[in-house]
mmCIF file of C-alpha atoms in Angstrom:
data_model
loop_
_atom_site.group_PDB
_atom_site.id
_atom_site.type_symbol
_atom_site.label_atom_id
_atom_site.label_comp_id
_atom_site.label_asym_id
_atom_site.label_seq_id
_atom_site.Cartn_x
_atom_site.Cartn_y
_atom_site.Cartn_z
ATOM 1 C CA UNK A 1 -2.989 1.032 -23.558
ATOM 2 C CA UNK A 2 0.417 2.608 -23.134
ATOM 3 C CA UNK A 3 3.138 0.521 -25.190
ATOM 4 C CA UNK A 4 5.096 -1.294 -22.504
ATOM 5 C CA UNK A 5 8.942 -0.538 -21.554
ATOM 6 C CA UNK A 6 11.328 -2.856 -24.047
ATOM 7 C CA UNK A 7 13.350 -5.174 -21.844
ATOM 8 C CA UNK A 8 17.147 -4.170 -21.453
ATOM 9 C CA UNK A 9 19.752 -5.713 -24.444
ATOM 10 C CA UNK A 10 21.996 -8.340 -23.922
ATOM 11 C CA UNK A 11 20.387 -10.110 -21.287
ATOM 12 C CA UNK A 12 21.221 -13.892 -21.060
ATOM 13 C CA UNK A 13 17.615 -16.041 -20.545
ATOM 14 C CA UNK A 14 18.898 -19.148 -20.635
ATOM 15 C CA UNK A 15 21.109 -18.580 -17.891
ATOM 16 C CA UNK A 16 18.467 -16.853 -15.652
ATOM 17 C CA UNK A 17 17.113 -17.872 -12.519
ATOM 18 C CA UNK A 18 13.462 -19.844 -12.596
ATOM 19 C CA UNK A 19 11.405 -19.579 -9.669
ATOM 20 C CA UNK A 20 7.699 -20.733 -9.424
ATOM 21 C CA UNK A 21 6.642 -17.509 -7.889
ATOM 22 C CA UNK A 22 8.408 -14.146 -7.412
ATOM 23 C CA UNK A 23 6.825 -11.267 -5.490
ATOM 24 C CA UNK A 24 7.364 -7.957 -6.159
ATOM 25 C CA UNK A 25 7.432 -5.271 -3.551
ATOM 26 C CA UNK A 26 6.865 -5.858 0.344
ATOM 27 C CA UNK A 27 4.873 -4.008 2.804
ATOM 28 C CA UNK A 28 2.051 -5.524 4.306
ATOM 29 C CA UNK A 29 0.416 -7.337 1.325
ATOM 30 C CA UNK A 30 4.175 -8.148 -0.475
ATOM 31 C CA UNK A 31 5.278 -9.714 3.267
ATOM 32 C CA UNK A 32 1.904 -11.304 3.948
ATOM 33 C CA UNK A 33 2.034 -13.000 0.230
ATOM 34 C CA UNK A 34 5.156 -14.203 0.631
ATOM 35 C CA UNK A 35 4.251 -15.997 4.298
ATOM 36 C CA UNK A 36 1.668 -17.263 2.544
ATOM 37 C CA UNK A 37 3.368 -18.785 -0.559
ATOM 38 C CA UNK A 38 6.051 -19.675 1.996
ATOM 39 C CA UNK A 39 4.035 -22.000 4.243
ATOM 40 C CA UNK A 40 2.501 -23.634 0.603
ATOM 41 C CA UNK A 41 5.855 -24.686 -0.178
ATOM 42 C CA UNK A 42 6.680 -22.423 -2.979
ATOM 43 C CA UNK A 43 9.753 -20.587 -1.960
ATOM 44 C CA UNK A 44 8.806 -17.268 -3.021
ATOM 45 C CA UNK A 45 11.394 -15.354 -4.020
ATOM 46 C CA UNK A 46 10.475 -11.588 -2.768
ATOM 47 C CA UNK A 47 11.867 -8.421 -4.435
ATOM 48 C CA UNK A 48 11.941 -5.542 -1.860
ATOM 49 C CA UNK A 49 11.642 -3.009 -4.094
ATOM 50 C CA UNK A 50 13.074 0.661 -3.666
ATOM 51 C CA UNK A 51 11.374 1.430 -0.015
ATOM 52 C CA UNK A 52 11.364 -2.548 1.526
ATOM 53 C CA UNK A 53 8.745 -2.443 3.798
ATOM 54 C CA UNK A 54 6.546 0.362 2.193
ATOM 55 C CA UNK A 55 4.758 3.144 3.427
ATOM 56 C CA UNK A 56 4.877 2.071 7.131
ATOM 57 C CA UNK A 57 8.529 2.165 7.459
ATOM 58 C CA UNK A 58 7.527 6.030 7.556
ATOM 59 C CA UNK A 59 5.267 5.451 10.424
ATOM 60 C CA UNK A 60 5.505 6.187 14.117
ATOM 61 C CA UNK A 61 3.246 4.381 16.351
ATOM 62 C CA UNK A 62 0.325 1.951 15.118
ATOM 63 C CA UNK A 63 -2.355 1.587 16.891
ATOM 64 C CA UNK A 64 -4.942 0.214 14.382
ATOM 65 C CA UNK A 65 -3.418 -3.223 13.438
ATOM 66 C CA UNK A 66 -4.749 -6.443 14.996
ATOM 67 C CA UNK A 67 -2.711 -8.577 17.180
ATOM 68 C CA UNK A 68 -0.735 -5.233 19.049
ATOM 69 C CA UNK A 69 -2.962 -3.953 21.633
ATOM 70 C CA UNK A 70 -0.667 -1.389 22.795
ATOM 71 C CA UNK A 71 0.258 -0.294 19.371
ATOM 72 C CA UNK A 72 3.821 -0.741 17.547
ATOM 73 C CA UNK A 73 5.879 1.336 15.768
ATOM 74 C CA UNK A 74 5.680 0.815 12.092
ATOM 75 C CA UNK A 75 9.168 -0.074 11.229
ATOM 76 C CA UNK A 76 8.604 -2.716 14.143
ATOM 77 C CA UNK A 77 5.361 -4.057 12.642
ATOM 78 C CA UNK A 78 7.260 -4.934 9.420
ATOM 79 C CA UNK A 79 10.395 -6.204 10.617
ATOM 80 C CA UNK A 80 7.991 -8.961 12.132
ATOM 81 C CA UNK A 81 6.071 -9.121 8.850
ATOM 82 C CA UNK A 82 9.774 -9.826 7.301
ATOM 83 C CA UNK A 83 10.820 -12.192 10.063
ATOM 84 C CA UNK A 84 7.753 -14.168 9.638
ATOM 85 C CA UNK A 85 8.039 -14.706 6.015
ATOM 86 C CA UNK A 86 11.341 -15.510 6.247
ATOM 87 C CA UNK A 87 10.764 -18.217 8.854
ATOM 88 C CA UNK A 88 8.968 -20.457 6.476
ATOM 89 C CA UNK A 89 10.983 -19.799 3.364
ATOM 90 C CA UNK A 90 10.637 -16.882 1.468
ATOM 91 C CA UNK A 91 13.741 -15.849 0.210
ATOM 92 C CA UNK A 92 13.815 -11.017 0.345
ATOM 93 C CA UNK A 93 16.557 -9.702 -1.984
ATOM 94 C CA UNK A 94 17.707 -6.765 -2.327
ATOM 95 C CA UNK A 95 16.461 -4.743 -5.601
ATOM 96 C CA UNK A 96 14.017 -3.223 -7.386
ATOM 97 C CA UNK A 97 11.999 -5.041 -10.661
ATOM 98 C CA UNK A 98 12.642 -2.360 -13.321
ATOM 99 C CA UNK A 99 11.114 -3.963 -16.940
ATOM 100 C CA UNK A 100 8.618 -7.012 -16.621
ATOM 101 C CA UNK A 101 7.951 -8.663 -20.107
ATOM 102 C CA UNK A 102 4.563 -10.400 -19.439
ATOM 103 C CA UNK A 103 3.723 -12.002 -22.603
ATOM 104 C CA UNK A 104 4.118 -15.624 -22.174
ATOM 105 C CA UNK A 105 5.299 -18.057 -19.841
ATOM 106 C CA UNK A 106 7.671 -17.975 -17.899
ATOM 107 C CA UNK A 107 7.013 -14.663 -17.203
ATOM 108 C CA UNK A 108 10.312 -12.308 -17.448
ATOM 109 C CA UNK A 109 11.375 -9.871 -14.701
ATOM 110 C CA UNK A 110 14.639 -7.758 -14.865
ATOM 111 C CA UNK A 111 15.842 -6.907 -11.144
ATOM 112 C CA UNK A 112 18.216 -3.324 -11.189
ATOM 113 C CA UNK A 113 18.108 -3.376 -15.089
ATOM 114 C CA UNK A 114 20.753 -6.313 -15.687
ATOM 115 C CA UNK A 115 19.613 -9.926 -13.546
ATOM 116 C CA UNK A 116 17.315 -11.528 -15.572
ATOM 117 C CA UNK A 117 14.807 -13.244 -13.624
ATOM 118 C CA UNK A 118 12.224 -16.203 -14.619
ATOM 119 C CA UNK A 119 8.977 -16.660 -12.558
ATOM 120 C CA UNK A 120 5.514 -18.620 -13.683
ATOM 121 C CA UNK A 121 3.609 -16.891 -11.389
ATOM 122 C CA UNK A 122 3.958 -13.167 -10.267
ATOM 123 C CA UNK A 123 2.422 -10.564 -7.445
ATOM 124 C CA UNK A 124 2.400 -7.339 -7.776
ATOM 125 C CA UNK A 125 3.162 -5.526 -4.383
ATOM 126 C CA UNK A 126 4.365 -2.147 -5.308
ATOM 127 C CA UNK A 127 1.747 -0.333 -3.217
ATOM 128 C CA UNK A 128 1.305 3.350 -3.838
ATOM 129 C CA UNK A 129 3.296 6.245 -2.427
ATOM 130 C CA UNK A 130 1.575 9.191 -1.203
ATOM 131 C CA UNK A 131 1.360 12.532 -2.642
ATOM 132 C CA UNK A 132 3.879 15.211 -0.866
ATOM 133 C CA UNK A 133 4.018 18.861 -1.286
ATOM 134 C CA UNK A 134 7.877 18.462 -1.967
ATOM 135 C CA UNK A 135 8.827 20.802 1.266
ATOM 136 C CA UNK A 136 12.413 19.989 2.773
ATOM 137 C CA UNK A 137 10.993 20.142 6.002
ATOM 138 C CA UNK A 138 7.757 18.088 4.990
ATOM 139 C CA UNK A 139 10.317 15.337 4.697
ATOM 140 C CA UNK A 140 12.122 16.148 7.548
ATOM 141 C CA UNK A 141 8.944 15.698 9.658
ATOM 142 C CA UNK A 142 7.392 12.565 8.562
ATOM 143 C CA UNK A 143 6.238 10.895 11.128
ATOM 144 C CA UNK A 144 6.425 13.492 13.626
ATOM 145 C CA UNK A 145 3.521 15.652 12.941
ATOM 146 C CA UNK A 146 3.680 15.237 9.485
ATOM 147 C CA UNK A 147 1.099 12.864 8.112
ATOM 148 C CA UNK A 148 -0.396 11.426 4.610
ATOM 149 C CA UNK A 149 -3.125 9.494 6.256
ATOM 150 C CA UNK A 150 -5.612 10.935 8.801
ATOM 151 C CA UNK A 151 -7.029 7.196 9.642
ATOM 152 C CA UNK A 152 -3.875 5.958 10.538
ATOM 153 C CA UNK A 153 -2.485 8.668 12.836
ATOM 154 C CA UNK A 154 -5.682 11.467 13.546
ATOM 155 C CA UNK A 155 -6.068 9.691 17.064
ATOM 156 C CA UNK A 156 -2.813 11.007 18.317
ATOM 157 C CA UNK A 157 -4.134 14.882 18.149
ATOM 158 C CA UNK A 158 -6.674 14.850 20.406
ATOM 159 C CA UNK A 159 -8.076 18.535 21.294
ATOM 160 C CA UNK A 160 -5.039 19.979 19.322
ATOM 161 C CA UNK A 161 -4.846 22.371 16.205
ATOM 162 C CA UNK A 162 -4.114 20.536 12.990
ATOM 163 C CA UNK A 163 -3.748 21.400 9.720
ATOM 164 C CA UNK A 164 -4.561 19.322 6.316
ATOM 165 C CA UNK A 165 -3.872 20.373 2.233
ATOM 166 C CA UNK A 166 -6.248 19.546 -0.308
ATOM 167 C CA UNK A 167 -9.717 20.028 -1.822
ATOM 168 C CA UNK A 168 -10.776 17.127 -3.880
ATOM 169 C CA UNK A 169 -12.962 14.120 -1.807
ATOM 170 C CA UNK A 170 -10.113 12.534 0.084
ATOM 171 C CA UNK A 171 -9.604 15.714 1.232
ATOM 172 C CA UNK A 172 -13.004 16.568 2.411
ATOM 173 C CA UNK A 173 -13.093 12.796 3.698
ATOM 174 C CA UNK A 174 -9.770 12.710 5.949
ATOM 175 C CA UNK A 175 -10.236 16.646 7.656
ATOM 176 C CA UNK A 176 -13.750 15.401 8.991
ATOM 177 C CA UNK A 177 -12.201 12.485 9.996
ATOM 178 C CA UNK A 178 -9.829 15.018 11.638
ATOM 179 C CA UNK A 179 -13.028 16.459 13.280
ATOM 180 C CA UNK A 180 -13.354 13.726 15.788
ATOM 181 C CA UNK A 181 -9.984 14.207 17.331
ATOM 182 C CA UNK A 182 -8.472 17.892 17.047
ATOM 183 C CA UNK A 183 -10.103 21.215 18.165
ATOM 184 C CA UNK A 184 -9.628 22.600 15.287
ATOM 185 C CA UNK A 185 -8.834 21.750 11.823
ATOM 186 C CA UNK A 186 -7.605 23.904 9.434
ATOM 187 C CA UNK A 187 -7.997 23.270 5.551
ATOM 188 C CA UNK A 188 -5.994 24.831 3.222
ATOM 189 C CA UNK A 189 -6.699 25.364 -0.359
ATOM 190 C CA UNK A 190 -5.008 26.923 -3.133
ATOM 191 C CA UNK A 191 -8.117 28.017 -5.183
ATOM 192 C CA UNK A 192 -11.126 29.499 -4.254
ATOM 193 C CA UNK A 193 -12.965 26.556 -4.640
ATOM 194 C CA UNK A 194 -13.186 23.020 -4.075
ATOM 195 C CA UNK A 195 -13.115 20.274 -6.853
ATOM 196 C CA UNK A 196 -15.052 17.701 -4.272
ATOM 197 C CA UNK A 197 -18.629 17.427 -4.406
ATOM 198 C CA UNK A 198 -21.098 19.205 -3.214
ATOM 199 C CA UNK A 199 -22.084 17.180 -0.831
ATOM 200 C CA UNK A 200 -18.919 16.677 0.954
ATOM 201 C CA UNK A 201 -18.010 20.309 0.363
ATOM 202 C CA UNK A 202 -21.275 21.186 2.518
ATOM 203 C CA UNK A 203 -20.765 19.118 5.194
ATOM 204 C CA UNK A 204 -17.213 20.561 5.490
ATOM 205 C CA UNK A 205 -17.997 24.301 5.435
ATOM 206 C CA UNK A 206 -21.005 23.734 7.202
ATOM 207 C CA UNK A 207 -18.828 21.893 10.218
ATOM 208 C CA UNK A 208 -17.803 24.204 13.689
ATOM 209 C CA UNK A 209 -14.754 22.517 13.831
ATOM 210 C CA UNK A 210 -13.348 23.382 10.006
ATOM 211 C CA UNK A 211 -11.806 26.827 8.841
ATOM 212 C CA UNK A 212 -11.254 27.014 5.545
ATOM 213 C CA UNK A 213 -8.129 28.965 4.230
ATOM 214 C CA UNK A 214 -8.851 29.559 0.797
ATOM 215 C CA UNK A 215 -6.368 30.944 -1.810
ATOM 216 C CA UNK A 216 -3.413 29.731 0.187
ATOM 217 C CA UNK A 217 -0.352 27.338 0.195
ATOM 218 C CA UNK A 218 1.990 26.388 2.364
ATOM 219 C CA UNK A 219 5.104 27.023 1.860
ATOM 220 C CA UNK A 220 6.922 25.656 4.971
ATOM 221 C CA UNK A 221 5.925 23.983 8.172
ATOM 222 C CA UNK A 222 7.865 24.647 11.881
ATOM 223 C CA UNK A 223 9.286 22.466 13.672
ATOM 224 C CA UNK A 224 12.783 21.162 15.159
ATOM 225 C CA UNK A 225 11.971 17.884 16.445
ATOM 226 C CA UNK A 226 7.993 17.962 15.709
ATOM 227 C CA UNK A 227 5.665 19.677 13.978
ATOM 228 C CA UNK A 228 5.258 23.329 15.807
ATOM 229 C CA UNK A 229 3.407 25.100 12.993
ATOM 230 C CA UNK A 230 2.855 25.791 9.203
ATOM 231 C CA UNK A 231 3.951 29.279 6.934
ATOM 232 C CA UNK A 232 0.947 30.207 4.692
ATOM 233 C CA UNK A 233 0.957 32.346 1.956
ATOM 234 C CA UNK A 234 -1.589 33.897 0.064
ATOM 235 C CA UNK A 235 -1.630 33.261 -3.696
ATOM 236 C CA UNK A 236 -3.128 36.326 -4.707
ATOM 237 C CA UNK A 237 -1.287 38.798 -2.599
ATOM 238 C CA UNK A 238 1.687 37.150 -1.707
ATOM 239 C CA UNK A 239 1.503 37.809 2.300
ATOM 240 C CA UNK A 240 2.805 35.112 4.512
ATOM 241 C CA UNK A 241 1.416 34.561 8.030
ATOM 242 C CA UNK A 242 2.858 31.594 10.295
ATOM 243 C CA UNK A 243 0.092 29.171 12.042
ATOM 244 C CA UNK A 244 0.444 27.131 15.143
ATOM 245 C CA UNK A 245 -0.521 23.968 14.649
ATOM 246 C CA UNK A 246 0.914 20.529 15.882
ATOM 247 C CA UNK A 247 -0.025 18.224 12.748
ATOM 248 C CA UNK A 248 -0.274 18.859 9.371
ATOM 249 C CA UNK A 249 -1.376 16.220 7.025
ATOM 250 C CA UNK A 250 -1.372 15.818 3.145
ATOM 251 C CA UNK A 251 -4.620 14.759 1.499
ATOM 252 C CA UNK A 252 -3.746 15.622 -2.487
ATOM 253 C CA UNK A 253 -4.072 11.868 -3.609
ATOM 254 C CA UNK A 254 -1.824 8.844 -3.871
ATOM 255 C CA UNK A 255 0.385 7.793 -6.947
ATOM 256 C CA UNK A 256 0.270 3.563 -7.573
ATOM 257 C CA UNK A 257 4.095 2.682 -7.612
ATOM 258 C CA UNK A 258 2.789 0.534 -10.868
ATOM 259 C CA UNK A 259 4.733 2.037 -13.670
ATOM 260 C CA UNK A 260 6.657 -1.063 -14.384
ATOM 261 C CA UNK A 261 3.483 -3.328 -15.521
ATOM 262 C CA UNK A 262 2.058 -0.572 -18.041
ATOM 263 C CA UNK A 263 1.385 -1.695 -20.891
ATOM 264 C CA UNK A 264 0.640 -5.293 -19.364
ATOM 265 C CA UNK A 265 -2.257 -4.795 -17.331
ATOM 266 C CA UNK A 266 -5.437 -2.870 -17.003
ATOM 267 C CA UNK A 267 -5.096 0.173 -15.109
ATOM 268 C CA UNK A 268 -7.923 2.822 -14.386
ATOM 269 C CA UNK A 269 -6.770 6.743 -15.089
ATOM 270 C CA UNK A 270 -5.004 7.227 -11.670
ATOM 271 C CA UNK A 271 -3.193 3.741 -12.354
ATOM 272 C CA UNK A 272 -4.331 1.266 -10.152
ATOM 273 C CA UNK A 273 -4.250 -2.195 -11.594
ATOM 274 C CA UNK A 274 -7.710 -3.480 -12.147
ATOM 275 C CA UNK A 275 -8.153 -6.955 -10.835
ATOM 276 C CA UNK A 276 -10.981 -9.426 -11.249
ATOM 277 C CA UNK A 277 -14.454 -8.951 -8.782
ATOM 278 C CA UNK A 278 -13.414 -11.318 -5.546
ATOM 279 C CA UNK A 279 -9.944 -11.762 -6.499
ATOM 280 C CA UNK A 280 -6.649 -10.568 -7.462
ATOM 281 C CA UNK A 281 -6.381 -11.977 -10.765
ATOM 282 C CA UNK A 282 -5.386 -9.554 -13.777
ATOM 283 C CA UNK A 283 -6.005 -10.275 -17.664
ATOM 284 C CA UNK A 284 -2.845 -11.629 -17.899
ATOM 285 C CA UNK A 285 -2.594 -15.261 -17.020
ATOM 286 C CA UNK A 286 -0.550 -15.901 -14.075
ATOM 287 C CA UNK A 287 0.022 -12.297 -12.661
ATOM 288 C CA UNK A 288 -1.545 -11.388 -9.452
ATOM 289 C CA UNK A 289 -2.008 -7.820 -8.009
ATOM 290 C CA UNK A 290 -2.658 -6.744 -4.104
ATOM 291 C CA UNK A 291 -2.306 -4.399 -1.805
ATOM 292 C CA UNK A 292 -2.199 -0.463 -2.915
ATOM 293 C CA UNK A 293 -1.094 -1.279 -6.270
ATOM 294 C CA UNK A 294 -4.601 -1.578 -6.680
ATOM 295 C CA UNK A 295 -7.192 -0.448 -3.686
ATOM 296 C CA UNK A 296 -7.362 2.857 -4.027
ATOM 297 C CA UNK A 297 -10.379 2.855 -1.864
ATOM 298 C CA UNK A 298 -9.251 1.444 2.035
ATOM 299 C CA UNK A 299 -5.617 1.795 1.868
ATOM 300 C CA UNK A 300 -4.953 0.148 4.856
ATOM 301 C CA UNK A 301 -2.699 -1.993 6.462
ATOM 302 C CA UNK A 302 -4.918 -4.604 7.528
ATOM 303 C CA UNK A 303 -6.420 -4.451 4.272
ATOM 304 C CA UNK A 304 -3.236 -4.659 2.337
ATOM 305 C CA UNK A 305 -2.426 -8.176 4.322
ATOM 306 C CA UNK A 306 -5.685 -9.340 3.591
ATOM 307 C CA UNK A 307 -5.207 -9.111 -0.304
ATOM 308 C CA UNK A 308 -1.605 -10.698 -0.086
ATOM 309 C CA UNK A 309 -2.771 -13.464 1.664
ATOM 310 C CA UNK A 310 -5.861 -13.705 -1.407
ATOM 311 C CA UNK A 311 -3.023 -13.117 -4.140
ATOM 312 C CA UNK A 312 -0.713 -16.199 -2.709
ATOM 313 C CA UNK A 313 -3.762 -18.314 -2.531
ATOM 314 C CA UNK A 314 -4.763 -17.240 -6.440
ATOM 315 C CA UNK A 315 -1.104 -18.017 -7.428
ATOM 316 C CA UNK A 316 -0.944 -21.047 -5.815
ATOM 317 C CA UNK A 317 -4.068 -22.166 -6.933
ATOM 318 C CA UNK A 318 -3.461 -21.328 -10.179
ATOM 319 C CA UNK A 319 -0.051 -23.000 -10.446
ATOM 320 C CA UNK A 320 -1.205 -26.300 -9.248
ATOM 321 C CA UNK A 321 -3.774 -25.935 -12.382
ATOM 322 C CA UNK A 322 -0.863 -25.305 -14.433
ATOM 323 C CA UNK A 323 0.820 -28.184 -13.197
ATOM 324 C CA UNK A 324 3.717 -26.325 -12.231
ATOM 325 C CA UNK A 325 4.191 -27.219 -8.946
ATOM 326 C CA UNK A 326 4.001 -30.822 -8.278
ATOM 327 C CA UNK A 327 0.882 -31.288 -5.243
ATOM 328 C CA UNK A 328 -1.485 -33.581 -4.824
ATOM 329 C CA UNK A 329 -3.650 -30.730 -2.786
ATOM 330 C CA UNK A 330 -2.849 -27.054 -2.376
ATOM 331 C CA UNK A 331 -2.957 -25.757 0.947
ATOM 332 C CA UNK A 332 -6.256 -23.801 -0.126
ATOM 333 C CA UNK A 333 -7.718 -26.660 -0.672
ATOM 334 C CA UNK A 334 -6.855 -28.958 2.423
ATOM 335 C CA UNK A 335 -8.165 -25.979 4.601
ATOM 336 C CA UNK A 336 -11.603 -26.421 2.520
ATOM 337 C CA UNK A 337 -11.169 -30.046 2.813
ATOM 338 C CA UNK A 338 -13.273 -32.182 5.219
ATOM 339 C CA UNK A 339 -11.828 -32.447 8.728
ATOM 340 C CA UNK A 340 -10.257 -35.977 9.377
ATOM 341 C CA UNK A 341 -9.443 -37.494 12.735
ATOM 342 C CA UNK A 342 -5.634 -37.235 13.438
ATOM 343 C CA UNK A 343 -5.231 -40.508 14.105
ATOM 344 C CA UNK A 344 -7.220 -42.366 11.651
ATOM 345 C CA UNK A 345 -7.470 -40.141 9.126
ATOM 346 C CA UNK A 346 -11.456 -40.643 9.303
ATOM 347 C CA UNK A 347 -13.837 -38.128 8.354
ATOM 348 C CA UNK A 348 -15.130 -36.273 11.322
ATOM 349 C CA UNK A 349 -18.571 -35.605 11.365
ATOM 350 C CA UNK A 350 -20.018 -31.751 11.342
ATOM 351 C CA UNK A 351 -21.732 -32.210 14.800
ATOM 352 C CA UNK A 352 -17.847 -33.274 15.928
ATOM 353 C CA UNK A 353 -16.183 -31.165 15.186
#
């Protein structure tokens, strides 16, 4: 395991802030743990991070999350996330955790390399940023046309030319995805051959809908105020050709924003935090990991708010065990509990209720 970044000099401990739980990181898994350890009366304290909000804040329209029928624009979808946190008492601050010393408790946390920061429990919500090409205009055009996630935003190119970069599994993955929507869908590779399998590789060269531009990069991509079309060039003979297409999306992998807890936890190659089967749990005692920090399989939204609401639950759980915070009954466990009558406080029979 990679030795761990030494926390900064000079930092005073026994002055620092102590808070029961601190998240770190926002998004949909950071926001939903914080509601979460909000309504359990834990006043989370929630670190936003460098890009508060995450990966949605990037987004145009969503159509794909539960509870807006007509779809919402990202930005929108976690302002409401934030609002709804913040209703019940999670405290967001400004900041970004740079050096975590996990090896007892409290756990330490240094916010912007100088506030030193207590917390007995901690959730990882750093999420994972997706892999760019590093165009200016690729920047420029996020979110209009310009796409790192086929699921979330193939829908809106219905019977239109698209193009996607890549050639590993993702890859193959997200342009059949494409498939479904555009009329055609044009992969570009920079080798002559894929790295996905075979498998995947047949059913993408064997697909009507897929041309395959092998040899090739892109080195720009059209466009004032959306995506108009992509410059190609070709690697072994240096001609450039300009193709009309009206979204191009990025499929060369994602990179886990979890560079601050190496050397603390478990990672796999591609650094994803590995958590315990069925919850989000890490080796260390007391540190909790959701959202894209460490699914590298679903990626999702919905999926990502699902594993901050099991993270708050695990850290609350596990605090009352540490006797750290002073309950009677978590909230976890008075939803398992039996249901009781309102008024008398008598247990209500199964057939009752």
């Amino acid at each position: 395991m990679t030795a761990p970044l030494p926390l900064p000099d000079g930092l005073d401990w026994d002055a620092a802030e102590h808070r029961p739980l601190v998240i770190v990181g926002t998004g949909p898994a950071g926001f939903t743990a914080a509601l979460y350890g909000a309504r359990a009366g834990l006043a989370p304290l929630v670190v936003q991070g460098p890009a508060p909000g995450g990966q949605l804040t990037t987004t145009t329209d969503v159509e794909n999350f539960p509870g807006y029928p007509d779809g919402v624009m990202g930005p929108e979808l976690m302002q409401d996330f934030e609002r709804q946190a913040v209703r019940f008492g999670a405290e967001l601050r400004w900041g970004t955790v740079t050096h975590v010393d996990l090896s007892g408790s409290p756990h330490r946390l240094v916010v912007d390399e100088a506030t030193p920061v207590l917390a007995d429990a901690v959730i990882g919500a750093t999420g994972a940023s997706a892999k760019y090409l590093g165009l200016e205009n690729e920047r420029r055009l996020l979110g209009r046309g310009v796409s790192a996630c086929a699921t979330c935003d193939g829908a809106f190119f219905r019977d239109e030319e698209i193009a996607i970069v890549g050639g590993g599994d993702t890859a193959m993955e997200e342009a059949l995805f494409l498939t479904r929507f555009a009329s055609t869908v044009h992969l570009v590779h920079r080798r002559d051959e894929f790295r996905a399998s075979k498998i995947m590789q047949d059913r993408v060269l064997g697909h009507p809908k897929v041309r395959v531009h092998w040899s090739t990069v892109v080195t720009d991509i059209r466009g004032e105020d959306a995506v108009s079309g992509v410059v190609l060039e070709d690697v072994e003979t240096g001609a450039a050709r300009e193709l009309p297409v009206t979204g191009f999306f990025v499929a060369i992998g994602h990179k886990p924003n979890t560079e601050i807890f190496r050397g603390w936890l478990a990672m796999d190659e591609a650094g994803y935090v590995q958590t315990h089967a069925d919850s989000t749990h890490t080796d260390v005692p007391g540190v909790f990991v959701c959202g894209d920090a460490q699914d590298h399989v679903y990626r999702q939204a919905v999926t990502a708010a699902g594993t901050g609401c099991m993270a708050a639950i695990d850290a609350e759980r596990w605090l009352a065990e540490q006797d750290v915070i002073d309950e009677t009954r978590t909230e976890t466990e008075y939803h398992a509990a039996p249901a009781e009558d309102s008024e008398t406080r008598e247990p209500v029979a199964e057939s009752e209720q």
